[in-house]
Coordinates of C-alpha atoms and ligand atoms in Angstrom, one line a residue:
M1 CA 0.0 0.0 0.0
S2 CA 1.3 3.5 -0.8
E3 CA 1.4 6.1 2.0
G4 CA -0.9 8.7 0.5
T5 CA -0.8 10.8 -2.6
F6 CA 1.2 13.7 -4.0
Q7 CA 0.2 17.1 -5.4
A8 CA 2.0 19.2 -7.9
P9 CA 4.4 21.5 -6.0
V10 CA 3.1 24.9 -4.9
G11 CA 3.2 27.4 -7.7
T12 CA 3.1 24.8 -10.5
H13 CA 0.2 23.3 -12.4
D14 CA -0.6 20.3 -14.6
V15 CA -2.1 21.0 -18.0
L16 CA -4.4 18.3 -19.2
G17 CA -6.9 18.0 -22.1
P18 CA -9.1 19.6 -23.0
E19 CA -7.4 22.8 -21.7
S20 CA -4.1 21.6 -23.3
R21 CA -5.8 22.0 -26.7
Q22 CA -5.7 25.7 -26.2
W23 CA -2.0 25.4 -25.4
E24 CA -1.4 23.4 -28.5
G25 CA -3.2 26.1 -30.5
V26 CA -1.2 29.0 -28.9
I27 CA 2.1 27.2 -29.4
A28 CA 1.3 26.1 -33.0
T29 CA 0.2 29.7 -33.9
F30 CA 3.4 31.1 -32.5
A31 CA 5.5 28.5 -34.4
Q32 CA 3.7 29.4 -37.6
W33 CA 4.3 33.2 -37.0
A34 CA 7.9 32.5 -36.1
Y35 CA 8.3 30.6 -39.3
R36 CA 6.8 33.5 -41.3
Y37 CA 9.4 35.7 -39.8
S38 CA 12.1 33.1 -40.6
F39 CA 13.0 32.1 -37.1
S40 CA 14.3 28.6 -36.3
L41 CA 13.6 26.7 -33.2
V42 CA 16.3 26.5 -30.6
I43 CA 16.3 24.0 -27.8
S44 CA 18.8 24.5 -25.0
P45 CA 19.1 23.0 -21.5
L46 CA 16.7 23.9 -18.7
F47 CA 19.7 24.3 -16.4
E48 CA 22.9 26.2 -16.8
D49 CA 26.0 27.1 -14.8
V50 CA 24.6 29.7 -12.4
G51 CA 27.1 32.2 -13.8
V52 CA 25.2 32.3 -17.1
F53 CA 22.3 33.9 -15.2
H54 CA 24.4 35.9 -12.7
R55 CA 26.3 37.6 -15.5
G56 CA 23.3 37.6 -17.9
I57 CA 20.3 38.9 -15.9
G58 CA 22.5 40.6 -13.3
E59 CA 23.4 39.4 -9.8
A60 CA 21.6 42.4 -8.3
S61 CA 18.3 41.7 -10.1
D62 CA 15.3 40.6 -8.0
V63 CA 15.1 37.4 -10.0
A64 CA 18.8 36.4 -9.4
K65 CA 18.7 37.5 -5.7
K66 CA 15.4 36.1 -4.6
E67 CA 13.8 33.8 -7.1
M68 CA 16.4 31.5 -8.8
Y69 CA 16.4 27.8 -8.2
V70 CA 20.1 27.2 -7.5
F71 CA 21.5 23.8 -6.7
E72 CA 24.6 21.8 -6.6
D73 CA 24.7 18.6 -8.7
R74 CA 26.3 15.3 -7.6
G75 CA 29.6 16.5 -9.3
G76 CA 29.7 19.7 -7.2
R77 CA 28.7 22.0 -10.0
R78 CA 26.7 25.1 -9.2
L79 CA 23.7 25.1 -11.5
A80 CA 20.4 27.0 -11.8
L81 CA 17.1 26.2 -13.4
R82 CA 16.5 28.8 -16.1
P83 CA 14.4 31.7 -14.8
E84 CA 14.0 33.0 -18.4
G85 CA 15.1 32.1 -21.9
T86 CA 17.4 34.9 -23.1
A87 CA 20.6 34.2 -21.1
S88 CA 20.8 30.6 -22.1
V89 CA 20.0 31.3 -25.8
V90 CA 22.8 33.8 -25.9
R91 CA 25.1 31.4 -24.1
A92 CA 24.3 28.9 -26.9
F93 CA 25.0 31.6 -29.5
V94 CA 28.4 32.4 -28.0
Q95 CA 29.2 28.6 -27.8
H96 CA 28.2 27.7 -31.4
H97 CA 29.0 30.8 -33.5
P98 CA 26.0 30.5 -35.9
T99 CA 25.8 32.7 -38.9
T100 CA 24.4 36.1 -38.1
P101 CA 21.9 37.6 -37.9
W102 CA 20.8 34.5 -36.0
R103 CA 17.1 34.3 -35.5
A104 CA 15.9 31.7 -32.9
W105 CA 12.5 31.0 -31.3
Y106 CA 11.7 28.9 -28.3
V107 CA 9.0 27.5 -26.1
T108 CA 10.3 26.8 -22.6
P109 CA 9.3 26.4 -18.9
A110 CA 10.9 29.1 -16.7
F111 CA 11.4 28.8 -13.0
R112 CA 11.1 31.6 -10.5
Y113 CA 10.5 31.3 -6.8
E114 CA 7.7 33.9 -6.7
R115 CA 4.8 34.3 -4.4
P116 CA 2.2 32.2 -6.3
Q117 CA -1.0 34.1 -7.2
A118 CA -3.4 34.3 -10.2
G119 CA -1.2 34.4 -13.3
R120 CA 2.0 34.1 -11.4
Y121 CA 3.7 30.7 -11.1
R122 CA 6.9 29.2 -9.9
Q123 CA 7.1 27.3 -13.2
H124 CA 5.6 29.3 -16.0
H125 CA 6.0 28.8 -19.7
Q126 CA 7.3 31.2 -22.2
L127 CA 7.2 31.6 -26.0
G128 CA 10.0 33.9 -27.2
V129 CA 12.4 34.9 -29.9
E130 CA 16.0 36.2 -29.9
V131 CA 17.9 37.8 -32.8
L132 CA 21.7 38.1 -32.5
G133 CA 24.2 39.9 -34.6
S134 CA 22.6 43.1 -35.8
D135 CA 21.5 46.4 -34.3
D136 CA 19.5 47.5 -37.2
P137 CA 16.3 49.2 -35.9
A138 CA 14.3 47.3 -38.6
I139 CA 15.0 44.2 -36.4
D140 CA 13.5 45.8 -33.3
V141 CA 10.4 46.7 -35.4
E142 CA 10.1 43.1 -36.7
V143 CA 10.5 41.5 -33.2
I144 CA 7.8 43.8 -31.8
A145 CA 5.6 43.2 -34.9
L146 CA 5.9 39.5 -34.5
A147 CA 4.6 39.7 -30.9
E148 CA 1.8 42.0 -32.0
R149 CA 0.7 39.9 -34.9
F150 CA 0.8 36.8 -32.9
Y151 CA -1.3 38.2 -30.1
R152 CA -3.9 39.2 -32.7
A153 CA -3.8 35.8 -34.3
I154 CA -4.7 34.2 -31.0
G155 CA -7.7 36.5 -30.8
L156 CA -6.4 39.2 -28.3
R157 CA -7.4 42.8 -29.0
R158 CA -7.4 44.6 -25.6
F159 CA -3.7 45.3 -25.1
R160 CA -1.3 48.2 -25.3
L161 CA 2.3 48.4 -26.4
H162 CA 4.7 50.5 -24.3
V163 CA 8.1 51.3 -25.7
N164 CA 11.2 53.0 -24.3
S165 CA 14.9 53.3 -24.9
M166 CA 17.4 52.7 -22.2
G167 CA 20.3 53.9 -24.2
H168 CA 23.7 52.2 -24.3
A169 CA 26.1 51.8 -21.4
E170 CA 27.5 55.4 -21.6
C171 CA 24.4 57.4 -22.0
R172 CA 22.6 55.3 -19.5
S173 CA 25.4 55.8 -16.9
A174 CA 25.2 59.5 -17.4
Y175 CA 21.4 59.3 -16.7
V176 CA 22.0 57.1 -13.7
E177 CA 24.1 59.8 -12.1
V178 CA 21.4 62.4 -12.6
L179 CA 18.8 60.0 -11.3
K180 CA 21.0 59.2 -8.2
S181 CA 21.2 62.9 -7.3
Y182 CA 17.5 63.3 -7.8
L183 CA 16.6 60.2 -5.7
A184 CA 19.1 61.3 -3.0
R185 CA 16.9 64.4 -2.5
H186 CA 13.7 62.3 -2.3
V187 CA 14.8 59.2 -0.4
D188 CA 12.2 59.7 2.4
E189 CA 9.4 59.7 -0.2
L190 CA 10.3 56.3 -1.7
C191 CA 8.6 53.0 -0.7
D192 CA 10.0 51.2 2.4
E193 CA 12.1 48.8 0.4
H194 CA 13.7 51.3 -1.9
Q195 CA 14.5 53.7 0.9
K196 CA 17.0 51.1 1.9
V197 CA 18.3 49.8 -1.4
W198 CA 17.8 52.5 -4.0
L199 CA 21.5 53.3 -4.2
A200 CA 22.6 49.8 -5.3
N201 CA 20.6 50.1 -8.5
P202 CA 18.7 53.3 -8.9
L203 CA 17.1 52.1 -12.2
R204 CA 15.1 49.5 -10.2
V205 CA 13.2 52.4 -8.5
L206 CA 11.7 53.2 -12.0
D207 CA 10.4 49.7 -12.2
C208 CA 8.8 49.8 -8.7
K209 CA 5.0 49.6 -8.9
K210 CA 4.4 51.1 -5.4
A211 CA 2.6 54.4 -5.5
A212 CA 5.3 56.2 -3.5
C213 CA 8.1 55.3 -5.9
V214 CA 5.8 56.0 -8.9
T215 CA 5.0 59.6 -7.7
V216 CA 8.7 60.3 -7.1
T217 CA 10.0 58.9 -10.5
V218 CA 7.2 60.4 -12.6
A219 CA 8.3 63.8 -11.5
G220 CA 12.0 63.1 -11.9
P221 CA 14.5 63.1 -14.8
Q222 CA 13.4 60.8 -17.7
L223 CA 15.8 58.4 -19.4
P224 CA 15.0 59.3 -23.1
D225 CA 16.0 62.9 -22.4
Y226 CA 19.6 61.7 -21.8
L227 CA 20.1 59.5 -24.8
C228 CA 23.2 60.2 -27.0
D229 CA 22.6 61.1 -30.6
A230 CA 23.1 57.5 -31.9
C231 CA 20.7 56.0 -29.4
R232 CA 18.2 58.8 -30.0
D233 CA 18.4 58.1 -33.8
H234 CA 17.9 54.4 -33.2
F235 CA 14.9 55.0 -31.0
I236 CA 13.3 57.4 -33.6
A237 CA 13.9 54.8 -36.3
V238 CA 12.1 52.1 -34.3
Q239 CA 9.1 54.4 -33.7
R240 CA 9.0 55.4 -37.4
G241 CA 9.1 51.7 -38.4
L242 CA 6.3 50.8 -36.0
T243 CA 4.2 53.6 -37.4
A244 CA 4.9 52.6 -41.0
I245 CA 3.4 49.2 -40.4
G246 CA 0.4 50.5 -38.4
I247 CA 1.5 49.3 -34.9
D248 CA 0.2 51.6 -32.2
F249 CA 2.5 52.3 -29.2
Q250 CA 2.8 54.5 -26.2
L251 CA 6.1 56.0 -25.0
A252 CA 6.9 54.8 -21.5
P253 CA 10.0 56.7 -20.3
R254 CA 10.1 54.7 -17.0
L255 CA 10.0 51.3 -18.6
V256 CA 13.3 49.7 -17.6
R257 CA 12.3 46.1 -17.1
G258 CA 13.7 43.7 -14.5
F259 CA 17.0 42.4 -15.9
D260 CA 20.3 44.2 -16.1
Y261 CA 21.1 43.1 -19.7
Y262 CA 18.8 45.6 -21.5
T263 CA 20.2 48.4 -23.6
R264 CA 18.3 50.7 -26.0
T265 CA 14.8 49.5 -27.0
T266 CA 12.7 48.0 -24.3
F267 CA 9.0 47.2 -24.7
E268 CA 6.1 45.5 -23.0
F269 CA 2.6 44.5 -24.0
A270 CA 0.0 45.1 -21.2
S271 CA -3.4 43.6 -21.3
D272 CA -6.4 45.9 -20.4
A273 CA -8.4 42.8 -19.6
L274 CA -6.2 41.7 -16.7
D275 CA -5.4 43.1 -13.2
A276 CA -2.3 45.2 -13.0
A277 CA -0.3 42.5 -11.0
Q278 CA -0.5 40.1 -14.0
N279 CA -1.2 42.2 -17.0
A280 CA 2.2 41.8 -18.7
L281 CA 1.4 39.6 -21.7
G282 CA 5.0 39.8 -22.8
G283 CA 8.0 42.0 -23.0
G284 CA 11.6 42.3 -24.2
G285 CA 14.2 44.5 -25.6
R286 CA 17.7 44.9 -26.8
Y287 CA 20.8 43.5 -25.0
D288 CA 23.7 44.7 -27.1
Q289 CA 26.4 43.8 -24.5
L290 CA 25.1 40.4 -23.4
A291 CA 27.1 38.2 -25.8
E292 CA 30.3 39.9 -24.6
Q293 CA 29.2 39.6 -20.9
L294 CA 28.9 35.9 -21.5
G295 CA 32.5 35.7 -22.9
G296 CA 31.7 36.0 -26.6
E297 CA 32.6 38.4 -29.4
P298 CA 30.5 41.6 -29.4
A299 CA 27.1 40.9 -30.9
S300 CA 24.0 43.0 -30.6
G301 CA 20.7 41.2 -29.7
I302 CA 17.0 41.7 -29.2
G303 CA 14.1 39.5 -28.3
F304 CA 11.0 39.1 -26.3
G305 CA 9.2 36.5 -24.1
S306 CA 5.6 35.9 -23.5
G307 CA 3.9 33.9 -20.8
I308 CA 1.6 31.2 -22.2
E309 CA -0.5 31.2 -18.9
R310 CA -0.9 35.0 -19.2
L311 CA -2.0 34.7 -22.9
L312 CA -4.6 32.2 -22.0
L313 CA -5.8 34.2 -19.0
A314 CA -6.1 37.3 -21.3
R315 CA -8.0 35.3 -23.9
H316 CA -10.4 34.1 -21.2
A317 CA -10.8 37.6 -19.8
E318 CA -11.5 39.0 -23.3
G319 CA -14.0 36.3 -23.9
V320 CA -12.2 35.1 -27.1
D321 CA -14.1 32.3 -28.7
E322 CA -12.2 29.1 -27.7
A323 CA -13.2 27.6 -31.0
L324 CA -10.7 30.0 -32.7
L325 CA -7.8 27.8 -31.6
K326 CA -9.6 24.6 -31.0
R327 CA -8.0 21.6 -32.6
S328 CA -10.4 18.8 -32.0
V329 CA -10.6 15.5 -33.8
D330 CA -12.4 15.4 -37.1
V331 CA -13.8 11.9 -36.9
F332 CA -14.8 9.5 -34.2
V333 CA -15.2 5.8 -35.2
V334 CA -17.9 3.8 -33.5
D335 CA -17.4 0.1 -34.0
T336 CA -20.0 -2.3 -32.5
T337 CA -19.2 -5.3 -34.8
G338 CA -17.4 -7.2 -32.0
D339 CA -14.6 -7.6 -34.5
D340 CA -11.9 -4.9 -35.0
V341 CA -13.2 -3.1 -38.1
A342 CA -12.1 0.1 -36.5
T343 CA -8.3 -0.4 -36.7
P344 CA -7.9 -0.4 -40.5
L345 CA -10.6 2.3 -40.9
V346 CA -8.9 4.6 -38.4
D347 CA -5.5 3.9 -39.9
E348 CA -6.7 4.8 -43.4
L349 CA -8.3 8.0 -42.2
R350 CA -5.2 9.1 -40.3
L351 CA -2.9 8.3 -43.3
R352 CA -5.2 10.6 -45.4
G353 CA -4.6 13.4 -42.9
F354 CA -7.6 13.4 -40.6
A355 CA -7.5 13.6 -36.8
V356 CA -9.3 10.5 -35.7
S357 CA -10.4 9.0 -32.4
R358 CA -12.2 5.8 -31.5
S359 CA -13.3 3.8 -28.5
Y360 CA -11.7 0.6 -27.2
D361 CA -12.8 -2.4 -25.0
Q362 CA -15.9 -3.3 -26.9
R363 CA -18.2 -0.7 -25.3
S364 CA -21.9 -0.4 -26.0
M365 CA -23.2 1.8 -28.8
K366 CA -24.5 4.2 -26.2
A367 CA -21.2 4.5 -24.4
Q368 CA -19.3 4.9 -27.7
M369 CA -21.6 7.7 -28.8
K370 CA -21.2 9.5 -25.5
L371 CA -17.4 9.4 -26.1
A372 CA -17.9 10.6 -29.7
D373 CA -19.8 13.6 -28.4
R374 CA -17.3 14.4 -25.8
S375 CA -14.4 14.2 -28.2
G376 CA -15.7 17.3 -30.1
A377 CA -15.5 15.4 -33.4
R378 CA -17.5 16.8 -36.3
L379 CA -18.3 13.4 -37.7
A380 CA -19.0 9.9 -36.4
L381 CA -18.5 6.9 -38.5
L382 CA -20.6 4.0 -37.3
V383 CA -20.0 0.3 -38.2
G384 CA -22.2 -2.4 -36.7
P385 CA -22.7 -6.0 -37.8
Q386 CA -25.2 -4.9 -40.5
E387 CA -22.9 -2.2 -42.1
R388 CA -20.0 -4.6 -41.9
D389 CA -21.9 -7.4 -43.8
R390 CA -23.1 -4.9 -46.4
G391 CA -19.6 -3.4 -46.8
E392 CA -20.9 0.0 -45.7
V393 CA -20.3 2.7 -43.1
T394 CA -22.8 5.1 -41.6
I395 CA -21.7 8.7 -41.5
R396 CA -23.3 11.1 -39.0
D397 CA -22.8 14.8 -38.5
L398 CA -22.4 15.3 -34.7
R399 CA -22.9 19.0 -34.9
S400 CA -26.3 18.9 -36.6
A401 CA -29.4 18.8 -34.3
D402 CA -31.3 16.6 -36.7
F403 CA -28.7 13.9 -37.3
E404 CA -31.3 11.5 -38.8
Q405 CA -31.7 13.9 -41.7
T406 CA -28.0 14.2 -42.4
Q407 CA -27.0 10.7 -41.6
A408 CA -26.1 8.5 -44.7
S409 CA -24.8 5.1 -45.5
V410 CA -21.7 5.1 -47.8
A411 CA -19.8 2.2 -49.3
R412 CA -16.7 1.4 -47.3
D413 CA -14.5 2.2 -50.4
A414 CA -16.1 5.7 -50.7
V415 CA -15.7 6.6 -47.1
I416 CA -12.6 8.9 -47.5
D417 CA -14.4 11.0 -50.2
A418 CA -17.5 11.2 -48.1
V419 CA -15.6 12.4 -45.0
T420 CA -13.6 14.9 -47.1
Q421 CA -16.8 16.4 -48.6
R422 CA -18.6 16.6 -45.2
L423 CA -15.6 18.3 -43.5
L424 CA -15.2 20.8 -46.3
K425 CA -18.8 21.9 -46.0
Ligands
HAM501 P1 10.0 38.8 -18.5 O1 9.2 40.1 -18.6 O2 10.6 38.5 -17.1 O3 11.0 38.8 -19.6 O4 9.0 37.6 -18.8 C1 8.3 37.5 -20.0 C2 6.9 37.2 -19.8 O5 6.7 35.9 -19.1 C3 6.1 38.2 -18.9 O6 5.7 39.3 -19.7 C4 4.9 37.3 -18.5 O7 4.0 37.2 -19.5 C5 5.6 36.0 -18.3 N1 5.9 35.7 -16.9 C6 7.1 36.1 -16.2 N2 7.1 35.6 -14.9 C7 6.0 34.9 -14.8 C8 5.4 34.1 -13.7 N3 6.0 34.0 -12.5 N4 4.2 33.4 -14.0 C9 3.6 33.5 -15.1 N5 4.1 34.2 -16.2 C10 5.2 34.9 -16.0 C11 11.9 37.7 -19.8 O8 11.8 36.7 -19.3 C12 12.9 38.1 -20.9 N6 13.7 36.9 -21.2 C13 12.2 38.5 -22.2 C14 13.2 38.8 -23.3 C15 13.5 38.0 -24.3 N7 13.9 39.9 -23.4 C16 14.7 39.8 -24.4 N8 14.5 38.7 -25.0

């Protein structure tokens, strides 16, 4: 006897059918759009040397300090589960020297020891892209456009795009000095946490969502006013490109995002259908120094990541018709012959490209029809002893209220044609 059961760990969740059909739909749509933009899939390990993330996202970032799953393996190596995709994809780029510009997409779990709440998990799942080896603003526009087009393709409409530029290392450090002296004069007005830690990384104060910090930083110096000419030109070119392809955006001068690797363009898509604590559908930006920080040759980069759970929450909150992405079976085969007529019939249909399900274990007609209904199939093919002896199959439209009217017997040899015709209708 076992000693009780187990639950999925706090902050994680199982995804089973039929919900997983929505996941399949979202991932397949992303893969299709990534293909249209000529990205190739990259698969890299879920764990890396902890240094990849310390150097990548920054040791002082909240994620590195408080949320990473760090462990020692049996060989004494210090490893971490990936809290995000970018640092490991860039590590793979540095290791393999692919031809540039290198365009990679991924779907990956990401692990962060966060306080679990609606839309916030300790294992969430991201879809994302990274482009390495070019700082052409046209690539920034493409990466943002891919995210926008993909969100629309999965049915989302109520979201806003915020964009900013953080400049490159030099113009940003000039800004940080100005920000420091401004914050020094307003320390007492910051939130409790930032009153203590603002000096270690003043940019983090811009990212703080607490009202006290927001009030101080809104009135303070704004990053885009301190960009050097090259960074300002780059930012203007990105805005011009977005406008040229009809993508609306709002300038968000305080958008610095949570990781230290960002330079120049940063952006975030916020859903208007979700509460502020979980309204980030996705975000990303440039990281023109990251390849070098990870020991490689200089190579500019840009990308974004989007949480699958968030996208599904937003679809639900917007009331997007689930049928939009529904990938249910086409045909359910009901076999009451007592023989196994179903196996060759199902095989033939699958070889011809249909998604097919059936029942097993010689169930009753009634039980099989119940399963057929539940499967979401458009059509049922019924074979009983009579049909078998006549060399026929009965075809029934499961979505029609009056199935007797639409039901028909077809010769076994003509079944593929009959199914094709019905499904095309
Ligand atoms: P991020 O903003 O930390 O960026 O995460 C990307 C997205 O993942 C968020 O916008 C949100 O949709 C989702 N997400 C993050 N944390 C959680 C969580 N705990 N539970 C559920 N969903 C979550 C990155 O990770 C960067 N790597 C994006 C990037 C790619 N920048 C450049 N390239």
